[in-house]
Short mmCIF file of C-alpha atoms in Angstrom, two decimals:
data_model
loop_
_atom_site.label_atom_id
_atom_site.label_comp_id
_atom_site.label_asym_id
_atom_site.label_seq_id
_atom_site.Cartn_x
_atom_site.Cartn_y
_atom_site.Cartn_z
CA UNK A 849 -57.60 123.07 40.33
CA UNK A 850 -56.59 120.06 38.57
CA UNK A 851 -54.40 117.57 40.92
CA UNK A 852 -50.66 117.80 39.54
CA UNK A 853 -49.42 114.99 37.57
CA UNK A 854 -46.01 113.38 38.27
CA UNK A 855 -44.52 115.23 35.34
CA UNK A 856 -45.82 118.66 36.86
CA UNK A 857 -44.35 117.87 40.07
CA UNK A 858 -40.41 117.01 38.76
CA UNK A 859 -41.11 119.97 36.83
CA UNK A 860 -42.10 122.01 39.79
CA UNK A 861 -38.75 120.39 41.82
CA UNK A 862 -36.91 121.19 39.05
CA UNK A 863 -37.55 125.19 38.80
CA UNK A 864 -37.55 125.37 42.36
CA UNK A 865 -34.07 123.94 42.40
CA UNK A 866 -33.11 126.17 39.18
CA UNK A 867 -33.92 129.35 41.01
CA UNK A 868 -32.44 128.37 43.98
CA UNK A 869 -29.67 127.31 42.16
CA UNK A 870 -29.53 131.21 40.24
CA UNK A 871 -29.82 132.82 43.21
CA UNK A 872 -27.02 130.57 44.58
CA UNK A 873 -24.49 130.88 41.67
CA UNK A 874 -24.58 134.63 42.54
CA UNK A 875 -23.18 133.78 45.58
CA UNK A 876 -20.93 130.95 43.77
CA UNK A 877 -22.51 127.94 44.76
CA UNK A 878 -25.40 125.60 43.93
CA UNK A 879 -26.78 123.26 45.98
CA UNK A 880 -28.88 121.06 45.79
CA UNK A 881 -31.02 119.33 48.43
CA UNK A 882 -30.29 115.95 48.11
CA UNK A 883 -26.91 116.75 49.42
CA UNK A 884 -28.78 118.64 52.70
CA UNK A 885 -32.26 117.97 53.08
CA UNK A 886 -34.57 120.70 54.51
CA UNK A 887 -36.39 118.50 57.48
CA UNK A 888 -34.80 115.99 59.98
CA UNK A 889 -34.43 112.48 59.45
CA UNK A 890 -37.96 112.26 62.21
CA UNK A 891 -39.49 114.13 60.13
CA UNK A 892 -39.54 111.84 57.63
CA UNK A 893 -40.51 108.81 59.51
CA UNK A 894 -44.56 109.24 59.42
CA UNK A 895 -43.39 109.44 55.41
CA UNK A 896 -42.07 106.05 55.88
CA UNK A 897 -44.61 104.44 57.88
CA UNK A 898 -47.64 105.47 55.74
CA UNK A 899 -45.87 103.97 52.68
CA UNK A 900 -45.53 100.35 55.44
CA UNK A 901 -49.01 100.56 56.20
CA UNK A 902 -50.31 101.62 53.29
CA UNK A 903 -48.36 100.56 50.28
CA UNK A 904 -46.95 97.37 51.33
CA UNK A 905 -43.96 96.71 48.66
CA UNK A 906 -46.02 98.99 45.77
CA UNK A 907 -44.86 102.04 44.31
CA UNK A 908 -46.87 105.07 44.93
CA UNK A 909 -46.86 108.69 43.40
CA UNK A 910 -45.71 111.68 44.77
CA UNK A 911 -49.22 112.93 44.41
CA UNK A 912 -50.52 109.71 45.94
CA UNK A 913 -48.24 110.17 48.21
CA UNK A 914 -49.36 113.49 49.24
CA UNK A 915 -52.99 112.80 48.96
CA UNK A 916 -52.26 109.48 51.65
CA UNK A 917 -50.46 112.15 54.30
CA UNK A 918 -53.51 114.31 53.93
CA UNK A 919 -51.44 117.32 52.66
CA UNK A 920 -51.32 119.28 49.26
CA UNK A 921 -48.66 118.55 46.56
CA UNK A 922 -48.30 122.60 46.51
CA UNK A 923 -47.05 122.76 49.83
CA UNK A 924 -43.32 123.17 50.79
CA UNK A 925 -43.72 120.89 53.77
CA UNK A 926 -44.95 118.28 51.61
CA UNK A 927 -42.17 118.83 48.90
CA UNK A 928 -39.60 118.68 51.66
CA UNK A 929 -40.79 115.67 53.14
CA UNK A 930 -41.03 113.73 50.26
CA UNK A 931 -37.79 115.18 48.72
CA UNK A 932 -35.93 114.48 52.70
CA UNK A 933 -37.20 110.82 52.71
CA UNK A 934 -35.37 110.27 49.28
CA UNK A 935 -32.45 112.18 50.19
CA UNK A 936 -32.14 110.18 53.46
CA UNK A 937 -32.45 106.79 51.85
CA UNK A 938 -35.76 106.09 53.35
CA UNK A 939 -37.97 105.74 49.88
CA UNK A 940 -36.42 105.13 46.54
CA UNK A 941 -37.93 105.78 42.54
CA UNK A 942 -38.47 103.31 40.13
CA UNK A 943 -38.31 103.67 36.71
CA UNK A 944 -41.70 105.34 36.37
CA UNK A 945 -40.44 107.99 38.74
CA UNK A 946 -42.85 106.68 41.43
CA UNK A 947 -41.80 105.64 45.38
CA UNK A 948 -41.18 103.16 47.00
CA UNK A 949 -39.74 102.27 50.34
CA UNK A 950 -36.20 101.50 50.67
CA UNK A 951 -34.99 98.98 52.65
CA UNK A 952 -32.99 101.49 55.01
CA UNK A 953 -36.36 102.92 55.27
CA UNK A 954 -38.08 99.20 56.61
CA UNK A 955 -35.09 98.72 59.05
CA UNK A 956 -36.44 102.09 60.67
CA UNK A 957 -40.23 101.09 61.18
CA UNK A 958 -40.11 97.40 61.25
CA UNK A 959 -36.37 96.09 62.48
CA UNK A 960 -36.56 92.46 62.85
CA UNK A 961 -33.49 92.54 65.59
CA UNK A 962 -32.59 94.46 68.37
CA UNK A 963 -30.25 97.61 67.07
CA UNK A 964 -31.64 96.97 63.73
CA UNK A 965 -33.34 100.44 63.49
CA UNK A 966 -30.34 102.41 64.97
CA UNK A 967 -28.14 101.16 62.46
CA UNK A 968 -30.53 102.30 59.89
CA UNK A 969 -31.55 105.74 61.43
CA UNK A 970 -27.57 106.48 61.44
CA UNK A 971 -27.32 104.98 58.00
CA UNK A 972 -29.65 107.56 56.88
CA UNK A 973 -28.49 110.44 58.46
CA UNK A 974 -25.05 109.72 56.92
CA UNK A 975 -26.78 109.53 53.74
CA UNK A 976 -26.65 113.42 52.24
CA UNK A 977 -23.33 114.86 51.36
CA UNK A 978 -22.83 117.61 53.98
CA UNK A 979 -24.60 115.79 56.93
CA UNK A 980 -21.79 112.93 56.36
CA UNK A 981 -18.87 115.02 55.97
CA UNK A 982 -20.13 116.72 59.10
CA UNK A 983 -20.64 113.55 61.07
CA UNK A 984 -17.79 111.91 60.49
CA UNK A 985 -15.74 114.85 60.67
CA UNK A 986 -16.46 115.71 63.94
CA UNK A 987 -16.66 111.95 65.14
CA UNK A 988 -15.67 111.96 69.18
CA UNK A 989 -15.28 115.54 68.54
CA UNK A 990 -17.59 118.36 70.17
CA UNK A 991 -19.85 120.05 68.26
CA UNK A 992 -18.36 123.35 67.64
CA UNK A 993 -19.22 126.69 68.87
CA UNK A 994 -21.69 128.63 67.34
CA UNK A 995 -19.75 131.31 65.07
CA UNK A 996 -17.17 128.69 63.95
CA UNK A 997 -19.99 125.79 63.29
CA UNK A 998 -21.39 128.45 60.66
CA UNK A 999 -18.36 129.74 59.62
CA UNK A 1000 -17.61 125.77 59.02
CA UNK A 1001 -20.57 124.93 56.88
CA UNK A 1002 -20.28 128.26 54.85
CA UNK A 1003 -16.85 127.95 53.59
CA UNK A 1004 -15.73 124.18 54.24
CA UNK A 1005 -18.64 122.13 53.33
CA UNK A 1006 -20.31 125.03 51.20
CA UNK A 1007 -23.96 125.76 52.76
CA UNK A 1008 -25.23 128.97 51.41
CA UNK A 1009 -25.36 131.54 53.70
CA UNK A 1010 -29.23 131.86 54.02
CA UNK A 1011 -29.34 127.63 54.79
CA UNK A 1012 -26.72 127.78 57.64
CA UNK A 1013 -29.09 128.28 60.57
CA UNK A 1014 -31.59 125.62 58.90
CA UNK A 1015 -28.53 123.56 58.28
CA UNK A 1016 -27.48 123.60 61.78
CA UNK A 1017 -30.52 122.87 63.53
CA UNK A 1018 -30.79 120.11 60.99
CA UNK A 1019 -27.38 118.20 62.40
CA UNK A 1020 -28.02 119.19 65.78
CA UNK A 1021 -31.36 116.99 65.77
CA UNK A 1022 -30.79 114.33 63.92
CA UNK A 1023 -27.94 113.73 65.82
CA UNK A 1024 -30.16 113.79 69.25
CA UNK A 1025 -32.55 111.89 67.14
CA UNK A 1026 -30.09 109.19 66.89
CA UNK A 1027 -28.21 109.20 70.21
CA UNK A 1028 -25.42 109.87 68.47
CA UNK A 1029 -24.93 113.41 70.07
CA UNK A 1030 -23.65 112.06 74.00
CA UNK A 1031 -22.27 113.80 77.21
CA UNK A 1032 -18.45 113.19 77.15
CA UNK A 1033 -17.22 112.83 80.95
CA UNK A 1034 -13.71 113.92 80.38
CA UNK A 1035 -14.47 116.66 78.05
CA UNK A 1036 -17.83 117.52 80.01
CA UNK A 1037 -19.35 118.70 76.67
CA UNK A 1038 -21.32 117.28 73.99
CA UNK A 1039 -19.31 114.95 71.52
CA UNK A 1040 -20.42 112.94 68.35
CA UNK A 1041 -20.52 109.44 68.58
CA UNK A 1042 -21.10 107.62 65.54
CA UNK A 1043 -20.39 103.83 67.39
CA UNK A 1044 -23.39 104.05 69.47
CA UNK A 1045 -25.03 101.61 67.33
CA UNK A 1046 -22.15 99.08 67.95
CA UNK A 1047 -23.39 98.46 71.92
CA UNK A 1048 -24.14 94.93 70.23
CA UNK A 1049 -20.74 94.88 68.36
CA UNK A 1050 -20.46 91.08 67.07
CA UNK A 1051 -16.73 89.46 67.81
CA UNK A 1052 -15.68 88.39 64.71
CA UNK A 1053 -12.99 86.14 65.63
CA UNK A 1054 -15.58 84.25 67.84
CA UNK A 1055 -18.67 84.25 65.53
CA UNK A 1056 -16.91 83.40 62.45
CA UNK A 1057 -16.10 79.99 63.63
CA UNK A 1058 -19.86 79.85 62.90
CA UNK A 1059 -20.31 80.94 59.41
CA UNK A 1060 -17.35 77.84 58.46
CA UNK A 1061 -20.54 75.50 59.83
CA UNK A 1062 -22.32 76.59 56.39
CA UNK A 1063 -21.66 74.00 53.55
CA UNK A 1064 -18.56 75.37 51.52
CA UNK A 1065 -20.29 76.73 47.63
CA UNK A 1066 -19.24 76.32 44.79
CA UNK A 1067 -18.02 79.51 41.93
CA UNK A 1068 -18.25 79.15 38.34
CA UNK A 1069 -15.23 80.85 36.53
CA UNK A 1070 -15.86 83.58 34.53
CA UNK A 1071 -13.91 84.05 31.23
CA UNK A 1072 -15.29 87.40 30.05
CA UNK A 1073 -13.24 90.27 30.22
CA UNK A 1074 -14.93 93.72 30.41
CA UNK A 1075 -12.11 94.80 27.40
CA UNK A 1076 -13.18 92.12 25.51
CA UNK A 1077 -16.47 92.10 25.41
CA UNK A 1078 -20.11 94.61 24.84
CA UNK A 1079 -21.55 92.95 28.32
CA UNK A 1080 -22.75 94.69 31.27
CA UNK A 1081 -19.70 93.77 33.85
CA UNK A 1082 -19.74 93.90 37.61
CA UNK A 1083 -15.69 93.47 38.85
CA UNK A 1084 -15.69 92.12 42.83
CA UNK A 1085 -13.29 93.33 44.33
CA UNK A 1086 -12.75 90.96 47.86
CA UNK A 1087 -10.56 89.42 50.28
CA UNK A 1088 -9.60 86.21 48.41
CA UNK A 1089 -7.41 84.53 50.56
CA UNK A 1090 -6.11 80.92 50.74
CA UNK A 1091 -8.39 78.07 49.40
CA UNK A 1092 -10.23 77.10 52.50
CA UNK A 1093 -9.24 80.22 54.96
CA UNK A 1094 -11.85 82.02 56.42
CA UNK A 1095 -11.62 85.09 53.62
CA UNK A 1096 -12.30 82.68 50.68
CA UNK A 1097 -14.99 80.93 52.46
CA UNK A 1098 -16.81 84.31 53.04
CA UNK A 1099 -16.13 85.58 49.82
CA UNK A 1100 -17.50 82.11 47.73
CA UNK A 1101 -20.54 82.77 50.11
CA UNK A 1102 -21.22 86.77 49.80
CA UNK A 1103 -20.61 86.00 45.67
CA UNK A 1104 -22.86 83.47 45.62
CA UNK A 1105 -25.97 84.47 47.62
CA UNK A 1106 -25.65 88.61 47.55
CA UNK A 1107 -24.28 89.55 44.00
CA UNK A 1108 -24.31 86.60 42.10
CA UNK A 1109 -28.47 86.58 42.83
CA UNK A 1110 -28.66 90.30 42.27
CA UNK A 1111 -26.34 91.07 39.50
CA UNK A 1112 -27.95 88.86 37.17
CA UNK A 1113 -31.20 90.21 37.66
CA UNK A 1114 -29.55 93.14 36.27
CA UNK A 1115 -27.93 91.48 33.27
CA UNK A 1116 -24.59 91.84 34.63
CA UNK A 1117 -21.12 89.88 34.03
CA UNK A 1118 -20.05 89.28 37.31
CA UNK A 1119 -15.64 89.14 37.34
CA UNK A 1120 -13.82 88.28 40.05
CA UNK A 1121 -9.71 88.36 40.17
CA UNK A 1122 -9.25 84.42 40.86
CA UNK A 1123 -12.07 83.60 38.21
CA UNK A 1124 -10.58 85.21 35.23
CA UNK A 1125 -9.23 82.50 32.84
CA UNK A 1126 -8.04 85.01 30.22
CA UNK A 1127 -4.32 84.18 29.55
CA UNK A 1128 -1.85 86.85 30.51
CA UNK A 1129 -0.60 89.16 33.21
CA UNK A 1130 -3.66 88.61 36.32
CA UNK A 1131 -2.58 92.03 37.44
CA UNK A 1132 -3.21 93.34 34.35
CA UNK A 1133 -6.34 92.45 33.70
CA UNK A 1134 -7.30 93.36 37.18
CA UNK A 1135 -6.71 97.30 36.80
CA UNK A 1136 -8.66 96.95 33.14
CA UNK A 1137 -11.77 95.96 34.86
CA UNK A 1138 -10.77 97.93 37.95
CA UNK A 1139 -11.57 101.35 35.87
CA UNK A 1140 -13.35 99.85 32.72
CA UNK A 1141 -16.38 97.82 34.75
CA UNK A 1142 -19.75 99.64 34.71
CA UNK A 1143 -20.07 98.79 38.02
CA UNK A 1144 -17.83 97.69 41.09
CA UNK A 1145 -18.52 96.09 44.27
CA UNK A 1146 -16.40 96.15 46.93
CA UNK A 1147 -16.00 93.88 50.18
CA UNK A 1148 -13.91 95.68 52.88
CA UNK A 1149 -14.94 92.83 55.32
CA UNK A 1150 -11.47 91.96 57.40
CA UNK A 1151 -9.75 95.04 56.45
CA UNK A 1152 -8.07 93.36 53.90
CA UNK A 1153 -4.91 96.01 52.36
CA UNK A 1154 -5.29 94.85 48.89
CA UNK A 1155 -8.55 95.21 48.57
CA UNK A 1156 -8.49 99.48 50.00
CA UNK A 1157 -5.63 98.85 47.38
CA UNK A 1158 -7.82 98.33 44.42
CA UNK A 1159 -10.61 99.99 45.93
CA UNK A 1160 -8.56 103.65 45.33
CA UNK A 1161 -7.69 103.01 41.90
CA UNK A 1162 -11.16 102.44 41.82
CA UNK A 1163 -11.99 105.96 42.85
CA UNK A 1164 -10.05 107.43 40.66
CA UNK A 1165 -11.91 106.38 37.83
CA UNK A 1166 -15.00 107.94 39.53
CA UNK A 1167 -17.02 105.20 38.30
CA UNK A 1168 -19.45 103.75 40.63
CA UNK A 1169 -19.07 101.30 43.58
CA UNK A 1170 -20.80 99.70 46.11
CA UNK A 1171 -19.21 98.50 49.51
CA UNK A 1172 -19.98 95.45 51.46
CA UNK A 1173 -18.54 94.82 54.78
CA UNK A 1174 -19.19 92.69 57.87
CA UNK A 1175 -21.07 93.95 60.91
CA UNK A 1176 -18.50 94.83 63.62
CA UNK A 1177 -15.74 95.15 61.15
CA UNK A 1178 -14.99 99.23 61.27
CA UNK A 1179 -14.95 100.94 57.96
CA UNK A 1180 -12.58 103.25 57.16
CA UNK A 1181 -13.00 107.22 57.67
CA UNK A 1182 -12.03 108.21 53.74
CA UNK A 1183 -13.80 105.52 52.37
CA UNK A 1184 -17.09 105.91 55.02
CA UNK A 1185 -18.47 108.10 52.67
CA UNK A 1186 -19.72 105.41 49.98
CA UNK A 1187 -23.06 103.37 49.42
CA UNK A 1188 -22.26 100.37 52.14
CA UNK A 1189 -24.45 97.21 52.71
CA UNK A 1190 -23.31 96.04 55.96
CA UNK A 1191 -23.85 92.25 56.81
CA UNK A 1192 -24.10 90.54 60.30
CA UNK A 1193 -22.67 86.82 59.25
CA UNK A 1194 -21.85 86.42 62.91
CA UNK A 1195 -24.65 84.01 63.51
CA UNK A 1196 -25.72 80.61 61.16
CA UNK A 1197 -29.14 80.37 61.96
CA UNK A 1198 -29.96 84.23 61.06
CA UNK A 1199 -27.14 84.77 57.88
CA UNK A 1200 -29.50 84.15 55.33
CA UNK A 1201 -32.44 86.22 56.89
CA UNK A 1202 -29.61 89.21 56.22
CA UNK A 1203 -28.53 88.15 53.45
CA UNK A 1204 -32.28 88.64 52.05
CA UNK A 1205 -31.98 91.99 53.48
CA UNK A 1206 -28.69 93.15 52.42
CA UNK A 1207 -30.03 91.45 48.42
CA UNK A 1208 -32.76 94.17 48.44
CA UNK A 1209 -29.99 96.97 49.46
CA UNK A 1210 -28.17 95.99 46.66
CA UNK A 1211 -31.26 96.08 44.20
CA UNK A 1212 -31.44 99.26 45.33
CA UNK A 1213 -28.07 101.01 44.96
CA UNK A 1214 -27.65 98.81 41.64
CA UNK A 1215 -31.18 100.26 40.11
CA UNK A 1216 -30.08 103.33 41.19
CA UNK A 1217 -26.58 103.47 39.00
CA UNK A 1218 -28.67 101.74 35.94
CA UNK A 1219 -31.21 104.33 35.88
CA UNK A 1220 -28.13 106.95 35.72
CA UNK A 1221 -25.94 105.32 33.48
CA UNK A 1222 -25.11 107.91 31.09
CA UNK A 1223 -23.94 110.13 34.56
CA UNK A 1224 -22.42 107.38 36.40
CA UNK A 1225 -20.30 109.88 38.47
CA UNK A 1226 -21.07 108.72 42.07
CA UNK A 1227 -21.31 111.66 44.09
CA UNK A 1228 -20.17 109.79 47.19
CA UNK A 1229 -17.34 108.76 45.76
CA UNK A 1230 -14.52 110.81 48.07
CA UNK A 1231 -12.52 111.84 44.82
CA UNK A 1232 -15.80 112.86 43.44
CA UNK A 1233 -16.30 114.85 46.95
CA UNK A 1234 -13.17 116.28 48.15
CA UNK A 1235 -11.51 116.74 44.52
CA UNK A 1236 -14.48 117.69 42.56
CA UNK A 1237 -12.50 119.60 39.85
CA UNK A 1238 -10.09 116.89 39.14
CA UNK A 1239 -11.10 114.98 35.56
CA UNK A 1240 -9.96 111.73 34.83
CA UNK A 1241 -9.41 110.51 30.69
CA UNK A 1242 -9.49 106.53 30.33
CA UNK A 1243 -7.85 104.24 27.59
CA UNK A 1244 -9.92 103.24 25.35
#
């Protein structure tokens, strides 16, 4: 037989999710599997690894692919694997439709500091829909007991029936997989634990002393406003701060060596509040790009009120975001569920080794939205999540 083209495959993901999703519509829901994956996050790591060893920073096709794990495109196991490593984060598409690994997926198989895979491996398994509203969910919580736990993922988080048993020996691993699953001494009974990785928890108010060592940068105004003008614009939201405070100085920096850098790869206007010279209210102009911007990025580094603030109204125009935030500061529960670069700036000598790292993140998740443009819904987006139903109408 012929080996299957790339078309032939999507085409052959596609009708396998169409009848699933028939068969599921009977029963009222459709489900996709990039919201629950049908392997464990270690079963996608040989994936991974033969795309390190093999592929380098190439793309490579999902027949390629197949043909490189010494399996057949036809197979499910193959089709889940590949399909799981995407749905974890592990391997990304480019344009052509063709993989490549992520750079969640590198942090796995080759961390370059101790805790760096961890981080990732929990990253990933908080990745697809239901596996993070599970997670976090039940964070320092026992896992529950058998009839409720499928009760739970039947009617809360809305597994089909025939996936629940699948579904739950899908959390129950990955969360042994990652340590994340732990004996509780009080309780005496298995808890989640989603702060394991943070045994090597920076102090912020110690380390940042450091990051003031690094020469102050300087930020170009930007006078475009996204109302104004046809451009591509990117509106940061951050924690501004006084000239010279701590906030400002890591803001200047994270603008200037993470989006900056990437954005304009992208052919994106990058706006931030303090850099609009526009005339007029500044508050204003900041909810017009807050819910007209093609894309926002958001820096929840120090917890900063105004910046959740803006973040919300954000939401609500279910337009997509990406979040930035420090390493050791604590995200949130109801905004946990969003794309997140996190960035250890706790040390001089290593911030621009992560800054390199967290730049190809951000390549990702921003080649991601591009390539979906016209359906630029986020789908981890919490009002997109929780309040799927609710539509939103903005002035034009």
């Amino acid at each position: 037989m012929a080996e299957e083209t790339n078309q032939e495959v999507v085409d052959d993901f596609s009708r396998e999710q169409s009848s699933k999703e028939t068969k599921e519509k009977r029963k009222g829901k459709a489900f996709p599997q990039s919201e629950l994956p049908r392997v464990t996050l270690e079963d996608t790591i040989p994936i991974a690894q033969q795309i390190y060893e093999n592929v380098a920073n190439s793309s490579i096709s999902f027949e390629e692919l197949a043909k490189l794990l010494g399996t057949s495109v036809h197979t499910k196991s193959t089709k889940y694997g590949i399909w799981g490593s995407e749905a974890y984060g592990l391997l990304t598409k480019n344009e052509k439709g063709d993989y490549l690994l992520s750079e969640t997926g590198r942090k796995i198989i080759v961390p370059t500091y101790d805790g760096e895979d961890l981080e990732a491996k929990i990253k990933a398994i908080l990745t697809p829909t239901v596996l993070s509203k599970f997670y976090l969910e039940y964070n320092k919580h026992p896992i529950p007991q058998d009839n409720y736990f499928s009760n739970l993922l039947e009617t809360k988080l809305g597994v089909p029936r025939d996936r629940i048993v699948e579904a739950k020996e899908i959390i129950i691993k990955n969360a042994e997989y990652t340590g994340i699953l732990r004996k509780d001494s009080k309780l005496d009974k298995n808890i989640i634990d989603l702060d394991v990785a943070t045994s090597l928890k920076v102090n912020n108010e110690k380390d940042d002393v450091k990051i003031q060592e690094i020469k102050e940068v300087e930020i170009t105004s930007y006078s475009t406003n996204i109302l104004e003008s046809d451009e591509k614009t990117c509106f940061v939201i951050c924690p501004i701060g006084e000239d010279s405070s701590l906030e400002r100085k890591h803001s200047d920096l994270i603008l200037k060596h993470l989006i900056q850098p990437v954005l304009d790869s992208f052919g994106y206007k990058v706006v931030r509040a303090d850099k609009i010279e526009k005339s007029g209210l500044i508050t204003q102009q900041i909810f017009d790009n807050l819910i007209k911007s093609q894309l926002c990025i958001a820096d929840l580094s120090f917890n900063n009120p105004n910046v959740f603030y803006e973040l919300g109204v954000r939401h609500m125009s279910q337009l997509p975001t990406v979040q930035i935030i420090r390493k050791g500061d604590k995200i949130p529960f109801d905004v946990s569920h969003g794309r997140t670069i996190v960035i250890d700036t706790s040390d001089v000598y290593t911030v621009f080794d992560r800054m390199e790292s967290a730049k190809k993140e951000l390549i990702e998740y921003v080649r991601a939205i591009v390539s979906n443009i016209n359906n630029d819904i986020s789908e981890d987006n919490p009002i997109r999540v929780y309040l799927p139903n609710i539509k939103v109408i903005l002035p034009k």
